[in-house]
Structures are given as C-alpha cells and as structure tokens.
Short mmCIF file of C-alpha atoms in Angstrom, two decimals:
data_model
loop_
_atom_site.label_atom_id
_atom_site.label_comp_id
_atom_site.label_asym_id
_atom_site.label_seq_id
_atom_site.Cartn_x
_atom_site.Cartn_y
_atom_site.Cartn_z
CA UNK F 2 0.00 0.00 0.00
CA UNK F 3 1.74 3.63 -0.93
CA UNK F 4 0.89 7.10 0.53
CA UNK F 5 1.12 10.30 -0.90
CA UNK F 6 3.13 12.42 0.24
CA UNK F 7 2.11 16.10 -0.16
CA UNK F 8 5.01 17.84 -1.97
CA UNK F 9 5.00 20.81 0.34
CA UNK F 10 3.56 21.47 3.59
CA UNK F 11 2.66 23.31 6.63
CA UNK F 12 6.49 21.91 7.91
CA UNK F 13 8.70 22.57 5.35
CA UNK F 14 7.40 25.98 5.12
CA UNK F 15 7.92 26.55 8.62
CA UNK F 16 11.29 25.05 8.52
CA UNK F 17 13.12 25.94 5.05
CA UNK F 18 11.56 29.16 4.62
CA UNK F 19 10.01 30.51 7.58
CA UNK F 20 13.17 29.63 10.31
CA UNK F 21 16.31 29.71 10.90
CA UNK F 22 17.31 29.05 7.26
CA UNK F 23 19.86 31.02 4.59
CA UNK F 24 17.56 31.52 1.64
CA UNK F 25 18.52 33.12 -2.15
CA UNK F 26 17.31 36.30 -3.07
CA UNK F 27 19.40 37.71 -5.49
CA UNK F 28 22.74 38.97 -6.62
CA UNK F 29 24.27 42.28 -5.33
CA UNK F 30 24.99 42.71 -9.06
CA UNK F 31 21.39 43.05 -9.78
CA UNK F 32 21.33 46.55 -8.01
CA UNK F 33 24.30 48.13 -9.32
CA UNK F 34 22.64 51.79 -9.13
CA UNK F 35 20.78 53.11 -5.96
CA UNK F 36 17.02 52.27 -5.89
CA UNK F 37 17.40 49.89 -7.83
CA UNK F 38 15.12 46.98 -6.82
CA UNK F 39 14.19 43.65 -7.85
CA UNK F 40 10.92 41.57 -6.11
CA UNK F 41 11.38 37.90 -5.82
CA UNK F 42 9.88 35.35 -2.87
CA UNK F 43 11.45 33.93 0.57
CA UNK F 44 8.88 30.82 -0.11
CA UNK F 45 5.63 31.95 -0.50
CA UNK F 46 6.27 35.50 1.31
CA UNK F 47 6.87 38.27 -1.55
CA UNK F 48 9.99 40.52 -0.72
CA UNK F 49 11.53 43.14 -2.00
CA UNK F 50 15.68 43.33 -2.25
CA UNK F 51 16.70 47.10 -2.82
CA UNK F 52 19.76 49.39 -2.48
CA UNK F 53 19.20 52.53 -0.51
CA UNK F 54 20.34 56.16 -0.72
CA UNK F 55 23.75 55.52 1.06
CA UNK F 56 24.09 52.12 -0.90
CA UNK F 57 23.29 49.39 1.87
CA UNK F 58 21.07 46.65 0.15
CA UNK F 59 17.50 45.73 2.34
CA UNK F 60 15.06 43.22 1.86
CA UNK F 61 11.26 44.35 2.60
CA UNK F 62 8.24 42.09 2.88
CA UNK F 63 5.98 43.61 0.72
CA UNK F 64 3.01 44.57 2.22
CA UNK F 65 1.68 47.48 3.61
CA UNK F 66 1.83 47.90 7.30
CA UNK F 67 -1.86 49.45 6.83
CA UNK F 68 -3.87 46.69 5.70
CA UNK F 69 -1.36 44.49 4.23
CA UNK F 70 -1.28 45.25 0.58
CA UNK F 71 1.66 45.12 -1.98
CA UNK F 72 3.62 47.97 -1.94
CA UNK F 73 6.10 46.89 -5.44
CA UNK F 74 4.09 45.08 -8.48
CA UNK F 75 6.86 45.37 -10.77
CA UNK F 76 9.55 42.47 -11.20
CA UNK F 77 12.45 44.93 -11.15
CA UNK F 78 13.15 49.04 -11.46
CA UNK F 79 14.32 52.43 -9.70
CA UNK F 80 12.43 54.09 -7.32
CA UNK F 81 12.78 56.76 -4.42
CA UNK F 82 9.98 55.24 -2.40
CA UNK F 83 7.68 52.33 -2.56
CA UNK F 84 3.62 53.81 -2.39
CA UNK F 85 0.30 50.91 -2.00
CA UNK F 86 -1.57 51.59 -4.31
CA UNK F 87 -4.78 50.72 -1.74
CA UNK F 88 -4.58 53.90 0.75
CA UNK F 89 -1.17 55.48 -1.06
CA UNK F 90 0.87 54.74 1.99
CA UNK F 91 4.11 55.67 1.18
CA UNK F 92 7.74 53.85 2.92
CA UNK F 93 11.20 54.84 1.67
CA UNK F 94 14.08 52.32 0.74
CA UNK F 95 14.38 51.86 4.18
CA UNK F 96 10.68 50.43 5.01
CA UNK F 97 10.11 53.62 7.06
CA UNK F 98 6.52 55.32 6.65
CA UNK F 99 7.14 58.30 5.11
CA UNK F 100 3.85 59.42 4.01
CA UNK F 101 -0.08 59.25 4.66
CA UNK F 102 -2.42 61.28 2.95
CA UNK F 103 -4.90 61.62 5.58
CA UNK F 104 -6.15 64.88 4.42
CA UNK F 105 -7.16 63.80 1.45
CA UNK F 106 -8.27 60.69 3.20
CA UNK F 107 -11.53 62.18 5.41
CA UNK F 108 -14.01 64.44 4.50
CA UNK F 109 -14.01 67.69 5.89
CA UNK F 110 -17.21 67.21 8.59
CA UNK F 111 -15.33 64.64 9.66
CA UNK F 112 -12.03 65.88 10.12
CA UNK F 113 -13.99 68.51 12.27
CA UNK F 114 -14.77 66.25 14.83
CA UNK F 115 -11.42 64.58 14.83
CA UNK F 116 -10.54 68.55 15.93
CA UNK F 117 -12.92 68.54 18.34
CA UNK F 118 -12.09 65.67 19.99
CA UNK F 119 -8.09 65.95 19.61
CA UNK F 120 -7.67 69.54 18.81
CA UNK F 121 -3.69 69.55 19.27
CA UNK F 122 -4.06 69.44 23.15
CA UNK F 123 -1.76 66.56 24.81
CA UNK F 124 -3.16 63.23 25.08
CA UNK F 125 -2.95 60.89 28.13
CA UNK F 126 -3.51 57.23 27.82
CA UNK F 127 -6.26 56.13 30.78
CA UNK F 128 -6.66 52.75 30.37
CA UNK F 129 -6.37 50.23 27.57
CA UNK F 130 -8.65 46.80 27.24
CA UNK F 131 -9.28 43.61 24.71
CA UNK F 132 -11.57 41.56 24.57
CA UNK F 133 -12.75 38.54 21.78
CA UNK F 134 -16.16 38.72 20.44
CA UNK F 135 -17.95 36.28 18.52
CA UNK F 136 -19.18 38.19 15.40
CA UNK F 137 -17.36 39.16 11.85
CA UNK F 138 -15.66 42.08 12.08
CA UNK F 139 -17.56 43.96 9.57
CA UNK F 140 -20.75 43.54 11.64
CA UNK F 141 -18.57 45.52 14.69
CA UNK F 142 -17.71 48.44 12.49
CA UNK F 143 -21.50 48.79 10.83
CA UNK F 144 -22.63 49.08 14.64
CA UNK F 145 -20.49 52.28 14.56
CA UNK F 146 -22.70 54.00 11.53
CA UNK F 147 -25.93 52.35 12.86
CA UNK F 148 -28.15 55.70 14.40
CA UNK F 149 -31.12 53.27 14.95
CA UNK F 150 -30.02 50.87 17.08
CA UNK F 151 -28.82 52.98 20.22
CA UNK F 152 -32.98 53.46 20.61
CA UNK F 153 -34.22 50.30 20.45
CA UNK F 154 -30.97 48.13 21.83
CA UNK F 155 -29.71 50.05 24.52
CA UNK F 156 -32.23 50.32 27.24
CA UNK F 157 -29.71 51.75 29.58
CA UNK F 158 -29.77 54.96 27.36
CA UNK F 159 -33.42 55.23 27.76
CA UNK F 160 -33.60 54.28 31.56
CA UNK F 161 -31.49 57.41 32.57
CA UNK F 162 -31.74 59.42 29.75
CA UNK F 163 -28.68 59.23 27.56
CA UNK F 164 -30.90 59.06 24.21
CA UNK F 165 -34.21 60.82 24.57
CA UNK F 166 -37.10 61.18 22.00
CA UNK F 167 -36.57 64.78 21.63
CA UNK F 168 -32.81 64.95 20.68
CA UNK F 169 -31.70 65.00 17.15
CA UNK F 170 -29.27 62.24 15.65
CA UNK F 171 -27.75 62.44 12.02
CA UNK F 172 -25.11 60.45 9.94
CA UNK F 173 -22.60 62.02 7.78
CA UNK F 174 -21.59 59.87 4.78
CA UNK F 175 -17.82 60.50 3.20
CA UNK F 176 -18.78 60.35 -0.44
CA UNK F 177 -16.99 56.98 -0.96
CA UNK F 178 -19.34 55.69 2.30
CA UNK F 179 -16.04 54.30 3.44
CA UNK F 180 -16.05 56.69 6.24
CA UNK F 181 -18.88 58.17 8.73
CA UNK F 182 -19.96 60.58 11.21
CA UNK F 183 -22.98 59.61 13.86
CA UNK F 184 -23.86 63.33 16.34
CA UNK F 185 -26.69 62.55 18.73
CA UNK F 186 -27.20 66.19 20.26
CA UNK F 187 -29.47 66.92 23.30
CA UNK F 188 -31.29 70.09 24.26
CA UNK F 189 -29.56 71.30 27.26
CA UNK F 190 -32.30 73.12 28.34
CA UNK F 191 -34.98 70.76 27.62
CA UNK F 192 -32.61 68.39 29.69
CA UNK F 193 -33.00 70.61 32.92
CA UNK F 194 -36.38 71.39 32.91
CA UNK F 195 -37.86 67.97 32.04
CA UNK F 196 -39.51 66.73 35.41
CA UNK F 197 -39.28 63.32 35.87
CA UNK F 198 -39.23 60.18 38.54
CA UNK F 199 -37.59 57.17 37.09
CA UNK F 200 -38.38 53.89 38.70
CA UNK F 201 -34.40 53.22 38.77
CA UNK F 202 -31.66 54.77 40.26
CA UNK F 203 -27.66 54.49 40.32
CA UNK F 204 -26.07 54.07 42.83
CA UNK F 205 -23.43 55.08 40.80
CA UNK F 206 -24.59 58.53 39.56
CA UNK F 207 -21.23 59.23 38.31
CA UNK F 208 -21.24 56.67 35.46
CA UNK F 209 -24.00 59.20 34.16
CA UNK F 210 -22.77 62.80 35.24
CA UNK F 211 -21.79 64.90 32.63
CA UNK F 212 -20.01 68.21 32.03
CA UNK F 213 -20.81 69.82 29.26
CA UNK F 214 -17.24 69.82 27.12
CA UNK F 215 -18.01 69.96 23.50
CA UNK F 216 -20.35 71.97 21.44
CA UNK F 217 -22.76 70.58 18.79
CA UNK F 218 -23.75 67.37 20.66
CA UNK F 219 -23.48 65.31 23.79
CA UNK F 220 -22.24 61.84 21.94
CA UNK F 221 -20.19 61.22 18.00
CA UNK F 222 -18.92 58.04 16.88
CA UNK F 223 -16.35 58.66 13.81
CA UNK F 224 -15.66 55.23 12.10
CA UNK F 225 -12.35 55.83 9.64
CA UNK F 226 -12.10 52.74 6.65
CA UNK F 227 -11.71 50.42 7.03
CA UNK F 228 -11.29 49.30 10.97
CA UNK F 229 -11.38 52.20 13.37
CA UNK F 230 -14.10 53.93 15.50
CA UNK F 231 -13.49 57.01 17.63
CA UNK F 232 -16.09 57.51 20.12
CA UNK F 233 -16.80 60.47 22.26
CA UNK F 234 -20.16 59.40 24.85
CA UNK F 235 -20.89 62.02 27.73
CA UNK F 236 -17.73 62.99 28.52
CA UNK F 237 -15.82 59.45 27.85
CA UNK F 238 -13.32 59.48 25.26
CA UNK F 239 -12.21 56.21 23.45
CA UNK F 240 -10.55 54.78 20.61
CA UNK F 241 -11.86 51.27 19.33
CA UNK F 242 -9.68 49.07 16.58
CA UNK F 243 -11.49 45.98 15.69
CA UNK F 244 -8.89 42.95 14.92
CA UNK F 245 -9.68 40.78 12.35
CA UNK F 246 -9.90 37.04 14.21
CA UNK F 247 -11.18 34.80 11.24
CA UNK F 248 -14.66 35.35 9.67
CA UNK F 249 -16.31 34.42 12.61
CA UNK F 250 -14.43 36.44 15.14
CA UNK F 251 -12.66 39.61 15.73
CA UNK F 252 -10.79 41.43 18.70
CA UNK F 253 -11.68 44.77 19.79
CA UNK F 254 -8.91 46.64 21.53
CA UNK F 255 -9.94 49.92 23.51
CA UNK F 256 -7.99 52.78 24.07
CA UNK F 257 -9.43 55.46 26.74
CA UNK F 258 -8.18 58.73 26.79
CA UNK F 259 -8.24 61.99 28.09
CA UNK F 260 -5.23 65.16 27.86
CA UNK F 261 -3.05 66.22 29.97
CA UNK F 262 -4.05 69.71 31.31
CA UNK F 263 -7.38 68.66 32.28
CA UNK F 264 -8.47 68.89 35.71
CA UNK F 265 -8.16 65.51 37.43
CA UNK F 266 -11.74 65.42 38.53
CA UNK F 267 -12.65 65.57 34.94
CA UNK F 268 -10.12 62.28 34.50
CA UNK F 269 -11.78 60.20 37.06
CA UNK F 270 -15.10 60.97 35.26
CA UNK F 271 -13.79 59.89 32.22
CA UNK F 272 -12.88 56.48 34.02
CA UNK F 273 -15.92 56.08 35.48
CA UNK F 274 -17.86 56.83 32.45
CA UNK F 275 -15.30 53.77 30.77
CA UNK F 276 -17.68 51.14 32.23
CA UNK F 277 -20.42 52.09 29.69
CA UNK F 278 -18.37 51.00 26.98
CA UNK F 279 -15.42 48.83 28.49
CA UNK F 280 -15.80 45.10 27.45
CA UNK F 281 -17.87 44.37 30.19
CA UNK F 282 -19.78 47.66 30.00
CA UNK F 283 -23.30 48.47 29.98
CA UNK F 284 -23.64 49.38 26.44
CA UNK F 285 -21.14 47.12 24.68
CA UNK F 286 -22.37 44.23 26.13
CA UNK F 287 -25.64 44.77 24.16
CA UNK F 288 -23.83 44.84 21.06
CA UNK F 289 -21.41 42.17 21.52
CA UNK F 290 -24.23 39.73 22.43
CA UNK F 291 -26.84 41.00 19.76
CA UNK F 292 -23.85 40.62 16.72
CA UNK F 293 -23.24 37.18 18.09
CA UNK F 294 -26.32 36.19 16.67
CA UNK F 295 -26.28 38.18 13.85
#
C-alpha cells in the first residue's frame, strides 16, 4: 500500500523558509545603481531586495503595514519610495513610513470632529482593554454608523436618559461611504427642565454625570475605513480598533483617553464613564451579544 506524500507542507514551510534558514534572493549585481530593486519570494512570502540612498542593500516584505497590501508590483526598477496603491501609503528604501495622505483621506465634517475631539491638546492614555467577540468584524464596524439601534438596543440609554425622543441624531456619509460621522445632540435646556421620577436609580450617579465639554452634541462616533471607531459618549473618550480574528471572530482593543491639562476630577469621570463602553460595560455588552447572533 503507498501514501502520498504532499510535496510541500505546513512543515517545510515553517522550517526551510520561515526559520532559521539562509535563503537566495538575489545577486548584489542586480542593483548596481541606488534604488534599484528587484521583487522575488522567501517561499511563499513576496519581498523586496533594494539598495538605498547611502548604498546598503534591504530586503522588505511587501506589504503594507496598513492593511497588508503590496507595496512593489513590478519584477524589477528604480524608485525613491515604494507607495500601495490601496490607501497610497508611502515607505522609503528603508521600510520607514514616510507618508499618509490623511487629508485627502476624510471628508471635511469629519475631520472637524477629529478637531474637536483631539484639537492639538496633549493626550494621556487612561486605560487600555481587549476583549474577543464572537461576530465578523464587519458587523462591529457597521454598529459604529448604525443611528437606529442605540434606541431600540440600549435600554440603559433610555432608563437614565442618555438618548431621549426629543434629541436630534444624524449620519454624515464621506462620499466613498467608506467613512462616517454619527452626532446625537441633546437640548440642554430641555434636559434641565424635564420633570421626571424614574423607577431606577444608580447608585453610581457618576457613570451618568456629565459636564458639558463639547459643542454641537453630547455623543459622536467617527468610524475611519476600514477598521477604526473614535467615540466620544458624555464625557468618555475612546478609541476602538477591531482585529480581524477569522470570519467568525474579531478582537476589539480599547484605548481610553483623556489630555493632559485637564483637571483631574474631569479624569476620574472619564474612568468612570469607561464602564459604559469597556468590554464588560453596559452598552457594549448589548452589542457584543446582539452581533453574536447576527
């Protein structure tokens, strides 16, 4: 009885090409001027072999350190800088990033916000979480650009009046839809003189508390193509990054923030408003459990 033996597998590629293992890419010879360049393959990894500016030869994986596109197509040429053609990302000879063109990249409405939110004061890091959640990770950056379901999901909003039926919400669409904008804005006023018992109360009032800091709306979520979502809720700051995980799974690492000349009262607010959103929080969790099933 014979068995096949695959030609090539997991192993070898592991071993010969992926360890501790010399491996031909070229001849110095090749590159006789500088920027000269020539792609060729370290097994099945694509790599460029280049001479620099002060003549030193590199080889660069070729991919983007964005979203992991080719940087080189060409077999062989002169250049001063390798550019992906996906986002126009652009790295010198060296594999340094030397360009993003992030102006051109968000519309202006959003860029405002961005300003609003990190208007050149000093950031501080407050506290950074992950978590796994059982849901594609398209499905996590949707939520971001989804204005309905904060109304009908969220019943924490409602119960202490986060989101209430006479604030205004709109979505701002970058022309490609690759990008977007959700403002919910409350009526100050209206907020003071509404007279009302709820049937619950926090114990924790400060989770809830909110100075007014930003004009034009109490809550924004900017999501930035293809896997980013900046969200400003009450007086919370946060950066999300969804992780791709497979197609049935992603990671979502937080980032909570706040800057540096701020008063430290308005820091510990910040931290306390974290647990709405933090992975355990009283608003993610809705999500995370509703996209499981999605």
């Amino acid at each position: 009885m014979s068995t096949l033996i695959p030609l090539s597998t997991n192993e070898d590629r592991r071993s010969f090409f992926k360890g501790e293992s010399w491996n031909y890419i070229g001849l110095e010879a090749e590159l006789p001027n500088r920027g000269d360049y020539r792609q060729t393959f370290v097994g099945e990894t694509s790599v460029i072999v280049v001479r620099d500016r002060e003549d030193s030869i590199h080889v660069l994986i070729n991919r983007c350190s964005h979203c992991g596109a080719k940087v080189c197509h060409n077999a062989h040429g002169n250049t001063k800088v390798f550019v992906c053609t996906y986002h126009e990302w652009a790295f010198n000879l060296k594999e340094d990033l030397r360009g993003v063109p992030f102006k051109r990249y968000l519309d202006p409405v959003i860029l405002y916000y961005f300003d609003r939110v990190c208007s050149g004061r000093p950031l501080k890091v407050l506290d950074k979480m992950c978590h796994l959640v059982n849901s594609n990770w398209k499905l996590q950056v949707e939520n971001g650009k989804d204005p309905f379901h904060a109304a009908l999901l969220h019943s924490f909003f409602k119960n202490f009046g986060i989101w209430r039926s006479d604030q205004e919400t709109h979505v701002e669409l970058y022309q490609s839809g690759a990008h977007s904008l959700l403002v919910s804005t409350t009526s100050f006023k209206a907020q003071q003189e509404a007279d009302t018992t709820p049937k619950v109360r926090l114990k924790a009032s400060q989770l809830i508390d909110h100075q007014r800091e930003f004009e034009h709306g109490t809550g924004a979520i900017m999501t930035v193509f293809p896997n980013l979502i900046f969200l400003q809720q009450l007086n919370c700051l946060a950066m999300r990054h969804v992780i791709l995980d497979g197609s049935d799974a992603c990671i979502k690492e937080w980032i909570f923030f706040g800057y540096t000349d701020e008063p430290e009262a308005l820091t510990e607010l910040r931290l306390h408003q974290a647990n709405l959103l933090d992975p355990a929080g009283l608003v993610t969790i809705d999500d995370n459990e509703i996209l499981a099933v999605t």
